[in-house]
């Protein structure tokens, strides 16, 4: 799944083209060390989020670990895993490490060695999420090839980045790509010895499963039991299904916003969204709706100012997009490694307009950091709409919420009249690295690495239940129950409606 970012990429993307190669192919330690040096230097110079959640000592320590890991590494995949670990350790959902396309194509052609069934996290356990297999639907996986499932999952976290030390968001990637991630970390396996525990049983049973093809695993993913319920975690939303409103009864309504990818303020799609919001909140005020469920559980982000405009209908305070924002460079560094199709000798010319943009947007230098000033649009004071909602807000959040989605959710969660329900988001409450993504190609491996360069502190109040290095923490932690998993029923929505009814009767 590609996480949505605020602004378009700085550079045109291009796939690495070449002969098919396997991640199991040998890759020299000399080439690994060259790329590790380039990777580290780029992060030190260009990534303002390097020390957002980690101390300098922790970053130095993991690079010492990486250097030692290279001593034990032999294959291209070994080095990919090292870079993924470094990327994930920083703690930014906009971080990404991508294999060259020839390696992806090689994996897609592999005919054996993949774990056959999709899995899902339910009630603290990783269970089988497939109804037509040799292991019963809903059975807890205890171990695979004698490795505890809890250890396997920890080793797979590095392939799906989230803000801070959040892990709920990583489940989005693992639910869909478990077998691919397993293959990348543990290699191909012709058979899988699985220890499992059927639901409501203490007895551990065993099954021997044959490895299957890459493509066959993804056929099973598309037929997973939970697909009717959780496909919304993986959708690219069309405008017509992005937002909606309906009354539940005379006192309560539901506003759903599944994405903020609705264009910028000059676009027609943004104009249509503004019209929608105005009509909805006019209706809410006219009808006297007292309770509003705001459901953003599947909102992975989008473009400004859709998130901010939506919040202006849900607040009674003046606000701005962020309290501060800064980058760590004056000019684009390491242009020769930039992820672009522009020839190297022309890159300084092409970079000129971006350097000018950065200079205009981040003019204040303080201790080697370059900050936005009060003239920047991100610091514009915004006011609540005249007919902004003043009743009880019930905010539904989940692990999919990221980027502009989590910025919006954090602002709403900061309201005194908001009750937050669901699961911790992958995007942070107090801030994140976002806005402007940059990409680089590591010269020896051809791996593409991406990160967003703007370190943001969001305009939200301090709250005792919100941690700096985590996603947004709900007031009521309500994951899907096992029985609701079996029936593909919405535990969180049922809980919210029941809570509103209880509050009415008090």
Tab-separated table of C-alpha atoms in Angstrom:
chain	number	residue	atom	x	y	z
A	1	UNK	CA	0.000	0.000	0.000
A	2	UNK	CA	1.330	3.499	-0.924
A	3	UNK	CA	0.815	6.026	1.775
A	4	UNK	CA	-0.560	9.367	0.466
A	5	UNK	CA	1.617	12.469	0.865
A	6	UNK	CA	0.687	16.147	0.827
A	7	UNK	CA	2.503	17.352	-2.277
A	8	UNK	CA	3.682	15.776	-5.554
A	9	UNK	CA	7.141	14.224	-5.769
A	10	UNK	CA	9.971	16.594	-6.514
A	11	UNK	CA	11.334	14.371	-9.226
A	12	UNK	CA	9.880	12.215	-11.975
A	13	UNK	CA	10.007	8.551	-11.036
A	14	UNK	CA	11.661	5.972	-13.245
A	15	UNK	CA	11.918	2.224	-12.804
A	16	UNK	CA	15.280	0.529	-12.798
A	17	UNK	CA	15.431	-1.544	-15.956
A	18	UNK	CA	17.630	-4.576	-16.383
A	19	UNK	CA	17.781	-8.325	-16.524
A	20	UNK	CA	15.697	-10.242	-14.005
A	21	UNK	CA	17.627	-10.789	-10.788
A	22	UNK	CA	16.827	-12.521	-7.529
A	23	UNK	CA	17.132	-11.081	-4.048
A	24	UNK	CA	18.974	-14.330	-3.264
A	25	UNK	CA	21.808	-13.445	-5.663
A	26	UNK	CA	25.243	-12.718	-4.145
A	27	UNK	CA	26.014	-9.063	-3.457
A	28	UNK	CA	29.471	-8.047	-2.326
A	29	UNK	CA	30.071	-6.537	1.094
A	30	UNK	CA	32.214	-3.859	-0.567
A	31	UNK	CA	29.200	-2.655	-2.567
A	32	UNK	CA	27.008	-2.856	0.536
A	33	UNK	CA	29.387	-0.615	2.473
A	34	UNK	CA	29.493	1.936	-0.331
A	35	UNK	CA	25.701	2.153	-0.418
A	36	UNK	CA	25.464	2.222	3.370
A	37	UNK	CA	27.814	5.206	3.418
A	38	UNK	CA	25.751	7.023	0.772
A	39	UNK	CA	22.493	6.172	2.568
A	40	UNK	CA	23.807	7.461	5.913
A	41	UNK	CA	25.198	10.685	4.446
A	42	UNK	CA	21.906	11.460	2.684
A	43	UNK	CA	19.960	10.914	5.900
A	44	UNK	CA	22.331	13.092	7.934
A	45	UNK	CA	22.177	15.945	5.438
A	46	UNK	CA	18.624	15.888	4.096
A	47	UNK	CA	16.334	14.070	6.533
A	48	UNK	CA	15.013	16.471	9.181
A	49	UNK	CA	13.213	13.570	10.870
A	50	UNK	CA	16.342	11.546	11.597
A	51	UNK	CA	16.333	12.507	15.290
A	52	UNK	CA	12.600	13.136	15.660
A	53	UNK	CA	11.993	9.974	17.667
A	54	UNK	CA	15.562	8.737	18.178
A	55	UNK	CA	18.539	10.231	19.969
A	56	UNK	CA	21.877	10.715	18.241
A	57	UNK	CA	23.236	7.847	20.342
A	58	UNK	CA	20.454	5.541	19.129
A	59	UNK	CA	21.022	6.468	15.487
A	60	UNK	CA	24.782	5.982	15.871
A	61	UNK	CA	24.097	2.621	17.508
A	62	UNK	CA	21.910	1.274	14.725
A	63	UNK	CA	24.475	2.268	12.106
A	64	UNK	CA	27.075	0.381	14.138
A	65	UNK	CA	24.678	-2.567	14.058
A	66	UNK	CA	24.280	-2.184	10.262
A	67	UNK	CA	28.046	-2.199	9.773
A	68	UNK	CA	28.287	-5.417	11.755
A	69	UNK	CA	25.321	-6.932	9.927
A	70	UNK	CA	27.147	-6.444	6.632
A	71	UNK	CA	29.932	-8.691	7.989
A	72	UNK	CA	27.340	-11.485	8.088
A	73	UNK	CA	25.546	-10.549	4.842
A	74	UNK	CA	26.042	-12.307	1.519
A	75	UNK	CA	23.048	-11.605	-0.717
A	76	UNK	CA	21.212	-8.681	-2.219
A	77	UNK	CA	18.252	-9.512	0.023
A	78	UNK	CA	20.467	-9.404	3.110
A	79	UNK	CA	21.432	-5.828	2.269
A	80	UNK	CA	17.830	-4.865	1.451
A	81	UNK	CA	16.804	-6.062	4.912
A	82	UNK	CA	19.533	-3.947	6.528
A	83	UNK	CA	18.379	-0.797	4.689
A	84	UNK	CA	14.731	-1.540	5.553
A	85	UNK	CA	15.667	-1.861	9.238
A	86	UNK	CA	17.444	1.507	9.166
A	87	UNK	CA	14.528	3.107	7.314
A	88	UNK	CA	11.934	1.797	9.752
A	89	UNK	CA	13.969	2.663	12.861
A	90	UNK	CA	13.716	6.403	12.112
A	91	UNK	CA	9.942	6.307	12.597
A	92	UNK	CA	8.252	8.079	9.704
A	93	UNK	CA	5.312	6.690	7.766
A	94	UNK	CA	6.552	8.577	4.683
A	95	UNK	CA	9.828	6.629	4.676
A	96	UNK	CA	10.092	3.974	2.005
A	97	UNK	CA	12.705	1.615	0.544
A	98	UNK	CA	11.963	0.059	-2.835
A	99	UNK	CA	13.579	-2.763	-4.731
A	100	UNK	CA	14.486	-2.130	-8.374
A	101	UNK	CA	11.697	-3.358	-10.613
A	102	UNK	CA	13.735	-6.285	-11.984
A	103	UNK	CA	13.823	-7.812	-8.484
A	104	UNK	CA	10.083	-7.349	-8.012
A	105	UNK	CA	9.415	-9.006	-11.358
A	106	UNK	CA	11.681	-11.895	-10.420
A	107	UNK	CA	9.738	-12.466	-7.194
A	108	UNK	CA	6.422	-12.390	-9.036
A	109	UNK	CA	7.648	-15.247	-11.238
A	110	UNK	CA	8.653	-17.483	-8.324
A	111	UNK	CA	6.557	-20.655	-8.466
A	112	UNK	CA	7.154	-22.108	-5.024
A	113	UNK	CA	8.231	-21.212	-1.512
A	114	UNK	CA	5.505	-18.796	-0.330
A	115	UNK	CA	3.341	-19.290	2.765
A	116	UNK	CA	-0.108	-20.070	1.357
A	117	UNK	CA	-2.573	-18.211	3.587
A	118	UNK	CA	-3.249	-14.591	4.552
A	119	UNK	CA	-3.310	-13.765	8.257
A	120	UNK	CA	-4.944	-11.111	10.432
A	121	UNK	CA	-4.487	-9.687	13.936
A	122	UNK	CA	-7.592	-10.267	16.073
A	123	UNK	CA	-7.827	-9.967	19.862
A	124	UNK	CA	-4.061	-9.975	20.300
A	125	UNK	CA	-3.404	-13.025	18.113
A	126	UNK	CA	-2.357	-13.602	14.523
A	127	UNK	CA	-4.938	-15.927	13.020
A	128	UNK	CA	-5.623	-17.672	9.709
A	129	UNK	CA	-7.716	-15.363	7.510
A	130	UNK	CA	-8.737	-17.939	4.901
A	131	UNK	CA	-11.752	-20.243	4.936
A	132	UNK	CA	-10.742	-22.862	2.343
A	133	UNK	CA	-7.379	-24.058	3.635
A	134	UNK	CA	-5.910	-26.933	5.579
A	135	UNK	CA	-5.951	-24.936	8.826
A	136	UNK	CA	-9.343	-23.782	10.165
A	137	UNK	CA	-10.409	-20.179	9.687
A	138	UNK	CA	-9.618	-18.157	12.791
A	139	UNK	CA	-7.044	-20.579	14.197
A	140	UNK	CA	-4.182	-18.875	16.042
A	141	UNK	CA	-0.747	-19.392	14.497
A	142	UNK	CA	1.671	-20.371	17.256
A	143	UNK	CA	4.787	-20.891	15.143
A	144	UNK	CA	5.996	-21.408	11.583
A	145	UNK	CA	9.022	-23.632	10.956
A	146	UNK	CA	9.609	-23.670	14.751
A	147	UNK	CA	9.840	-19.841	14.945
A	148	UNK	CA	7.319	-18.213	17.276
A	149	UNK	CA	4.741	-16.123	15.434
A	150	UNK	CA	5.439	-13.174	17.740
A	151	UNK	CA	9.104	-13.210	16.677
A	152	UNK	CA	8.185	-13.530	13.009
A	153	UNK	CA	5.919	-10.500	13.175
A	154	UNK	CA	8.588	-8.373	14.877
A	155	UNK	CA	11.019	-9.256	12.088
A	156	UNK	CA	8.472	-8.236	9.442
A	157	UNK	CA	7.675	-4.828	10.977
A	158	UNK	CA	10.567	-3.223	9.083
A	159	UNK	CA	8.823	-3.570	5.720
A	160	UNK	CA	5.962	-1.197	6.572
A	161	UNK	CA	6.875	2.139	8.125
A	162	UNK	CA	4.766	4.107	10.611
A	163	UNK	CA	5.242	7.221	12.765
A	164	UNK	CA	7.322	6.855	15.910
A	165	UNK	CA	7.191	3.378	17.416
A	166	UNK	CA	3.604	2.689	16.324
A	167	UNK	CA	2.830	-0.953	15.472
A	168	UNK	CA	-0.931	-0.961	14.784
A	169	UNK	CA	-0.339	0.566	11.342
A	170	UNK	CA	2.147	-2.167	10.472
A	171	UNK	CA	-0.714	-4.658	10.641
A	172	UNK	CA	-2.149	-3.077	7.486
A	173	UNK	CA	0.884	-4.200	5.508
A	174	UNK	CA	1.234	-7.580	7.206
A	175	UNK	CA	-2.445	-8.479	6.720
A	176	UNK	CA	-2.024	-8.066	2.968
A	177	UNK	CA	1.628	-8.934	2.320
A	178	UNK	CA	2.493	-11.468	5.029
A	179	UNK	CA	3.848	-14.131	2.681
A	180	UNK	CA	5.917	-11.666	0.640
A	181	UNK	CA	7.415	-10.158	3.798
A	182	UNK	CA	8.119	-13.641	5.187
A	183	UNK	CA	9.920	-14.559	1.972
A	184	UNK	CA	12.028	-11.374	2.077
A	185	UNK	CA	13.191	-12.021	5.644
A	186	UNK	CA	13.356	-15.829	5.841
A	187	UNK	CA	13.722	-16.823	2.182
A	188	UNK	CA	11.734	-19.313	0.140
A	189	UNK	CA	10.516	-22.460	1.905
A	190	UNK	CA	9.228	-25.558	0.073
A	191	UNK	CA	7.187	-26.563	3.137
A	192	UNK	CA	5.906	-24.821	6.236
A	193	UNK	CA	5.592	-26.669	9.526
A	194	UNK	CA	2.813	-24.766	11.279
A	195	UNK	CA	1.816	-25.099	14.914
A	196	UNK	CA	-1.639	-23.667	15.481
A	197	UNK	CA	-4.367	-23.513	18.079
A	198	UNK	CA	-8.027	-23.696	16.960
A	199	UNK	CA	-10.271	-21.014	18.412
A	200	UNK	CA	-11.438	-21.747	21.973
A	201	UNK	CA	-8.959	-24.620	22.243
A	202	UNK	CA	-5.815	-24.934	24.369
A	203	UNK	CA	-4.518	-27.831	22.289
A	204	UNK	CA	-1.720	-27.044	19.834
A	205	UNK	CA	-2.069	-28.902	16.559
A	206	UNK	CA	0.360	-29.210	13.659
A	207	UNK	CA	0.063	-29.004	9.897
A	208	UNK	CA	2.547	-29.308	7.056
A	209	UNK	CA	1.763	-26.874	4.248
A	210	UNK	CA	3.357	-26.839	0.819
A	211	UNK	CA	4.816	-23.569	-0.368
A	212	UNK	CA	2.986	-21.941	-3.266
A	213	UNK	CA	3.712	-19.409	-6.010
A	214	UNK	CA	3.840	-15.658	-5.363
A	215	UNK	CA	0.820	-15.083	-7.610
A	216	UNK	CA	-1.162	-17.881	-5.946
A	217	UNK	CA	-0.624	-16.308	-2.537
A	218	UNK	CA	-2.110	-13.036	-3.752
A	219	UNK	CA	-5.051	-14.930	-5.258
A	220	UNK	CA	-5.696	-16.221	-1.743
A	221	UNK	CA	-5.324	-12.686	-0.346
A	222	UNK	CA	-8.066	-11.494	-2.659
A	223	UNK	CA	-10.221	-14.347	-1.346
A	224	UNK	CA	-9.383	-13.767	2.322
A	225	UNK	CA	-12.286	-14.073	4.717
A	226	UNK	CA	-12.094	-10.443	5.859
A	227	UNK	CA	-11.976	-8.941	2.356
A	228	UNK	CA	-15.583	-7.644	2.398
A	229	UNK	CA	-14.802	-5.761	5.613
A	230	UNK	CA	-11.184	-4.613	5.325
A	231	UNK	CA	-10.769	-3.957	1.602
A	232	UNK	CA	-11.384	-0.314	2.550
A	233	UNK	CA	-7.899	-0.317	4.103
A	234	UNK	CA	-6.375	-0.819	0.648
A	235	UNK	CA	-8.640	1.110	-1.705
A	236	UNK	CA	-7.710	3.930	-4.045
A	237	UNK	CA	-10.854	5.970	-3.457
A	238	UNK	CA	-12.857	7.390	-6.334
A	239	UNK	CA	-14.311	10.826	-5.655
A	240	UNK	CA	-17.881	9.504	-5.538
A	241	UNK	CA	-17.054	7.166	-2.634
A	242	UNK	CA	-14.634	9.431	-0.787
A	243	UNK	CA	-17.102	11.322	1.412
A	244	UNK	CA	-20.709	10.952	2.535
A	245	UNK	CA	-23.186	11.971	5.208
A	246	UNK	CA	-26.375	10.424	6.562
A	247	UNK	CA	-28.701	10.888	9.524
A	248	UNK	CA	-29.077	7.941	11.867
A	249	UNK	CA	-31.992	9.489	13.748
A	250	UNK	CA	-33.169	12.932	14.741
A	251	UNK	CA	-30.177	13.532	17.018
A	252	UNK	CA	-27.258	11.751	15.320
A	253	UNK	CA	-25.488	11.803	11.960
A	254	UNK	CA	-22.437	10.149	10.380
A	255	UNK	CA	-19.865	12.059	8.321
A	256	UNK	CA	-17.414	9.784	6.504
A	257	UNK	CA	-14.268	11.148	4.858
A	258	UNK	CA	-12.169	8.316	3.428
A	259	UNK	CA	-9.481	10.456	1.815
A	260	UNK	CA	-8.331	14.041	1.467
A	261	UNK	CA	-7.016	13.391	-2.053
A	262	UNK	CA	-9.504	15.853	-3.513
A	263	UNK	CA	-7.202	18.273	-5.291
A	264	UNK	CA	-5.827	21.631	-4.173
A	265	UNK	CA	-7.862	24.794	-3.716
A	266	UNK	CA	-7.846	25.524	-7.466
A	267	UNK	CA	-9.306	22.136	-8.447
A	268	UNK	CA	-12.925	21.414	-9.288
A	269	UNK	CA	-12.965	18.353	-6.993
A	270	UNK	CA	-11.999	20.573	-4.061
A	271	UNK	CA	-14.804	22.966	-5.012
A	272	UNK	CA	-17.319	20.136	-5.029
A	273	UNK	CA	-16.102	19.017	-1.609
A	274	UNK	CA	-16.568	22.530	-0.217
A	275	UNK	CA	-20.129	22.569	-1.539
A	276	UNK	CA	-20.761	19.177	0.074
A	277	UNK	CA	-19.419	20.289	3.468
A	278	UNK	CA	-21.408	23.509	3.452
A	279	UNK	CA	-24.649	21.717	2.621
A	280	UNK	CA	-24.035	19.015	5.251
A	281	UNK	CA	-23.330	21.414	8.100
A	282	UNK	CA	-26.198	23.670	7.089
A	283	UNK	CA	-28.435	20.593	7.301
A	284	UNK	CA	-26.934	19.581	10.670
A	285	UNK	CA	-27.566	23.013	12.159
A	286	UNK	CA	-31.069	23.292	10.708
A	287	UNK	CA	-32.090	19.870	11.938
A	288	UNK	CA	-30.519	20.303	15.365
A	289	UNK	CA	-28.189	17.283	15.222
A	290	UNK	CA	-26.570	16.888	18.641
A	291	UNK	CA	-24.206	13.956	18.018
A	292	UNK	CA	-21.917	13.690	15.011
A	293	UNK	CA	-19.902	10.565	14.225
A	294	UNK	CA	-16.858	11.560	12.161
A	295	UNK	CA	-15.469	8.397	10.552
A	296	UNK	CA	-11.943	8.759	9.117
A	297	UNK	CA	-10.744	5.189	9.797
A	298	UNK	CA	-9.659	4.630	6.193
A	299	UNK	CA	-8.204	8.062	5.498
A	300	UNK	CA	-4.551	7.732	4.498
A	301	UNK	CA	-4.054	11.418	3.693
A	302	UNK	CA	-4.256	13.690	0.694
A	303	UNK	CA	-3.791	17.307	-0.251
A	304	UNK	CA	-4.172	20.662	1.467
A	305	UNK	CA	-6.469	22.371	2.277
A	306	UNK	CA	-9.102	19.619	2.363
A	307	UNK	CA	-8.122	18.487	5.854
A	308	UNK	CA	-8.035	22.031	7.227
A	309	UNK	CA	-11.340	23.064	5.654
A	310	UNK	CA	-13.033	20.014	7.139
A	311	UNK	CA	-11.694	20.857	10.573
A	312	UNK	CA	-13.028	24.414	10.285
A	313	UNK	CA	-16.543	22.918	10.472
A	314	UNK	CA	-15.672	20.966	13.633
A	315	UNK	CA	-14.006	23.536	15.884
A	316	UNK	CA	-14.732	26.689	17.828
A	317	UNK	CA	-11.106	27.894	17.957
A	318	UNK	CA	-8.801	29.754	15.623
A	319	UNK	CA	-6.105	27.425	14.299
A	320	UNK	CA	-3.298	26.975	11.788
A	321	UNK	CA	-1.860	23.971	10.035
A	322	UNK	CA	1.235	23.717	12.192
A	323	UNK	CA	3.026	25.460	15.027
A	324	UNK	CA	6.370	25.152	13.287
A	325	UNK	CA	7.962	23.451	10.296
A	326	UNK	CA	11.598	23.138	9.274
A	327	UNK	CA	14.029	21.395	6.944
A	328	UNK	CA	17.680	20.524	7.458
A	329	UNK	CA	19.316	21.864	4.276
A	330	UNK	CA	19.618	25.088	2.328
A	331	UNK	CA	20.044	23.478	-1.096
A	332	UNK	CA	19.110	20.039	-2.378
A	333	UNK	CA	21.989	17.753	-1.378
A	334	UNK	CA	23.536	14.813	-3.222
A	335	UNK	CA	21.955	15.586	-6.587
A	336	UNK	CA	24.016	12.892	-8.321
A	337	UNK	CA	21.982	10.247	-6.458
A	338	UNK	CA	18.577	11.879	-6.987
A	339	UNK	CA	15.694	9.666	-8.105
A	340	UNK	CA	15.122	11.283	-11.480
A	341	UNK	CA	15.440	10.737	-15.211
A	342	UNK	CA	17.209	14.087	-15.631
A	343	UNK	CA	20.857	13.548	-16.707
A	344	UNK	CA	23.324	14.146	-13.908
A	345	UNK	CA	25.041	17.113	-15.569
A	346	UNK	CA	21.687	18.920	-15.926
A	347	UNK	CA	20.473	18.349	-12.384
A	348	UNK	CA	21.959	21.532	-10.874
A	349	UNK	CA	19.904	23.538	-13.384
A	350	UNK	CA	16.709	21.624	-12.612
A	351	UNK	CA	17.291	21.880	-8.882
A	352	UNK	CA	17.431	25.687	-9.030
A	353	UNK	CA	13.673	26.219	-8.874
A	354	UNK	CA	13.341	23.795	-5.961
A	355	UNK	CA	16.140	25.516	-4.046
A	356	UNK	CA	14.359	28.813	-4.619
A	357	UNK	CA	11.102	27.293	-3.368
A	358	UNK	CA	12.811	26.001	-0.236
A	359	UNK	CA	14.461	29.381	0.368
A	360	UNK	CA	11.110	31.167	0.068
A	361	UNK	CA	9.254	28.674	2.260
A	362	UNK	CA	11.978	28.201	4.899
A	363	UNK	CA	13.798	31.548	5.154
A	364	UNK	CA	14.737	31.563	8.859
A	365	UNK	CA	17.957	29.750	9.772
A	366	UNK	CA	18.392	28.806	13.425
A	367	UNK	CA	21.212	26.477	14.494
A	368	UNK	CA	21.467	24.890	11.055
A	369	UNK	CA	17.719	24.357	10.687
A	370	UNK	CA	15.627	26.303	8.178
A	371	UNK	CA	12.175	27.316	9.435
A	372	UNK	CA	8.980	28.631	7.918
A	373	UNK	CA	8.138	32.154	9.030
A	374	UNK	CA	4.756	33.697	9.838
A	375	UNK	CA	4.236	34.699	6.209
A	376	UNK	CA	3.915	31.087	5.158
A	377	UNK	CA	0.407	29.877	4.316
A	378	UNK	CA	0.843	26.961	6.727
A	379	UNK	CA	0.875	29.550	9.543
A	380	UNK	CA	-2.207	31.367	8.319
A	381	UNK	CA	-4.728	31.782	11.129
A	382	UNK	CA	-7.923	29.997	10.140
A	383	UNK	CA	-11.287	30.565	11.771
A	384	UNK	CA	-14.202	28.245	12.449
A	385	UNK	CA	-17.063	28.358	9.967
A	386	UNK	CA	-20.139	30.343	11.068
A	387	UNK	CA	-22.185	27.145	11.214
A	388	UNK	CA	-19.458	24.916	12.664
A	389	UNK	CA	-20.755	21.989	14.717
A	390	UNK	CA	-20.945	22.588	18.474
A	391	UNK	CA	-22.438	19.300	19.689
A	392	UNK	CA	-20.822	15.995	20.665
A	393	UNK	CA	-18.229	14.640	18.220
A	394	UNK	CA	-17.469	10.917	18.161
A	395	UNK	CA	-14.265	10.476	16.131
A	396	UNK	CA	-13.652	7.012	14.684
A	397	UNK	CA	-9.986	6.278	13.962
A	398	UNK	CA	-7.948	3.236	12.954
A	399	UNK	CA	-4.494	2.020	11.897
A	400	UNK	CA	-4.970	3.220	8.297
A	401	UNK	CA	-5.132	6.906	9.329
A	402	UNK	CA	-1.973	8.693	8.174
A	403	UNK	CA	-0.440	11.926	6.884
A	404	UNK	CA	-3.126	14.574	6.259
A	405	UNK	CA	-5.645	12.109	7.677
A	406	UNK	CA	-3.821	11.901	11.001
A	407	UNK	CA	-3.196	15.669	11.085
A	408	UNK	CA	-6.953	16.210	10.778
A	409	UNK	CA	-7.769	13.468	13.284
A	410	UNK	CA	-5.270	14.892	15.787
A	411	UNK	CA	-6.891	18.331	15.562
A	412	UNK	CA	-10.365	16.893	16.088
A	413	UNK	CA	-9.102	14.672	18.916
A	414	UNK	CA	-7.788	17.813	20.616
A	415	UNK	CA	-11.308	19.299	20.879
A	416	UNK	CA	-12.953	19.314	24.302
A	417	UNK	CA	-16.196	18.015	22.761
A	418	UNK	CA	-14.601	14.999	21.036
A	419	UNK	CA	-14.653	11.360	22.132
A	420	UNK	CA	-12.139	9.236	20.184
A	421	UNK	CA	-13.036	5.598	19.446
A	422	UNK	CA	-11.266	2.825	17.564
A	423	UNK	CA	-7.599	1.881	17.296
A	424	UNK	CA	-4.343	3.834	17.395
A	425	UNK	CA	-3.505	5.519	14.089
A	426	UNK	CA	-0.232	5.025	12.226
A	427	UNK	CA	0.143	8.825	11.995
A	428	UNK	CA	1.326	10.824	14.990
A	429	UNK	CA	-0.712	13.134	17.229
A	430	UNK	CA	1.884	15.845	17.856
A	431	UNK	CA	3.576	15.883	14.466
A	432	UNK	CA	5.190	14.015	11.614
A	433	UNK	CA	7.573	14.409	8.693
A	434	UNK	CA	5.603	15.247	5.570
A	435	UNK	CA	4.709	17.749	2.864
A	436	UNK	CA	7.638	17.297	0.466
A	437	UNK	CA	9.004	13.844	-0.422
A	438	UNK	CA	12.469	13.284	-1.855
A	439	UNK	CA	13.909	10.195	-3.478
A	440	UNK	CA	17.431	8.880	-4.029
A	441	UNK	CA	18.975	5.875	-5.788
A	442	UNK	CA	21.737	3.998	-3.966
A	443	UNK	CA	24.461	3.696	-6.620
A	444	UNK	CA	25.621	0.084	-6.191
A	445	UNK	CA	22.341	-1.673	-5.390
A	446	UNK	CA	19.926	0.529	-7.343
A	447	UNK	CA	17.520	0.578	-4.381
A	448	UNK	CA	15.289	3.653	-4.225
A	449	UNK	CA	14.900	5.345	-0.850
A	450	UNK	CA	12.310	8.011	-0.044
A	451	UNK	CA	11.504	10.277	2.887
A	452	UNK	CA	9.623	13.522	3.464
A	453	UNK	CA	11.839	16.441	4.382
A	454	UNK	CA	9.574	18.812	6.370
A	455	UNK	CA	9.543	18.283	10.139
A	456	UNK	CA	6.113	19.418	11.347
A	457	UNK	CA	4.753	20.245	14.783
A	458	UNK	CA	0.971	20.116	14.515
A	459	UNK	CA	-1.336	22.713	16.037
A	460	UNK	CA	-2.811	20.492	18.744
A	461	UNK	CA	-3.066	20.836	22.547
A	462	UNK	CA	-1.028	18.771	24.973
A	463	UNK	CA	-3.070	15.802	26.206
A	464	UNK	CA	-2.104	13.391	28.951
A	465	UNK	CA	-3.153	10.302	26.984
A	466	UNK	CA	-1.203	11.182	23.823
A	467	UNK	CA	2.436	10.111	23.453
A	468	UNK	CA	4.949	11.929	21.282
A	469	UNK	CA	6.289	8.744	19.653
A	470	UNK	CA	2.965	7.044	18.934
A	471	UNK	CA	-0.111	7.425	16.804
A	472	UNK	CA	-3.320	9.051	18.048
A	473	UNK	CA	-4.496	7.075	21.087
A	474	UNK	CA	-8.284	6.601	21.315
A	475	UNK	CA	-10.273	7.292	24.474
A	476	UNK	CA	-11.966	3.931	23.909
A	477	UNK	CA	-9.681	1.284	22.399
A	478	UNK	CA	-12.083	-0.853	20.385
A	479	UNK	CA	-10.495	-3.396	18.033
A	480	UNK	CA	-12.672	-5.774	16.052
A	481	UNK	CA	-13.818	-8.734	18.132
A	482	UNK	CA	-13.337	-12.349	17.076
A	483	UNK	CA	-17.058	-12.959	16.582
A	484	UNK	CA	-17.369	-9.780	14.536
A	485	UNK	CA	-14.369	-10.910	12.463
A	486	UNK	CA	-16.202	-14.118	11.616
A	487	UNK	CA	-19.292	-12.145	10.585
A	488	UNK	CA	-17.369	-9.207	9.040
A	489	UNK	CA	-19.256	-6.892	11.370
A	490	UNK	CA	-18.207	-3.364	12.365
A	491	UNK	CA	-17.401	-3.592	16.085
A	492	UNK	CA	-16.378	0.065	16.348
A	493	UNK	CA	-19.466	1.552	14.737
A	494	UNK	CA	-21.735	-0.669	16.842
A	495	UNK	CA	-19.843	0.413	19.981
A	496	UNK	CA	-20.139	4.099	19.053
A	497	UNK	CA	-23.864	4.013	18.380
A	498	UNK	CA	-24.411	2.107	21.622
A	499	UNK	CA	-22.301	4.667	23.528
A	500	UNK	CA	-24.363	7.546	22.117
A	501	UNK	CA	-27.565	5.815	23.195
A	502	UNK	CA	-26.191	5.259	26.709
A	503	UNK	CA	-25.156	8.902	26.947
A	504	UNK	CA	-28.637	10.021	25.859
A	505	UNK	CA	-30.221	7.978	28.645
A	506	UNK	CA	-28.061	9.443	31.411
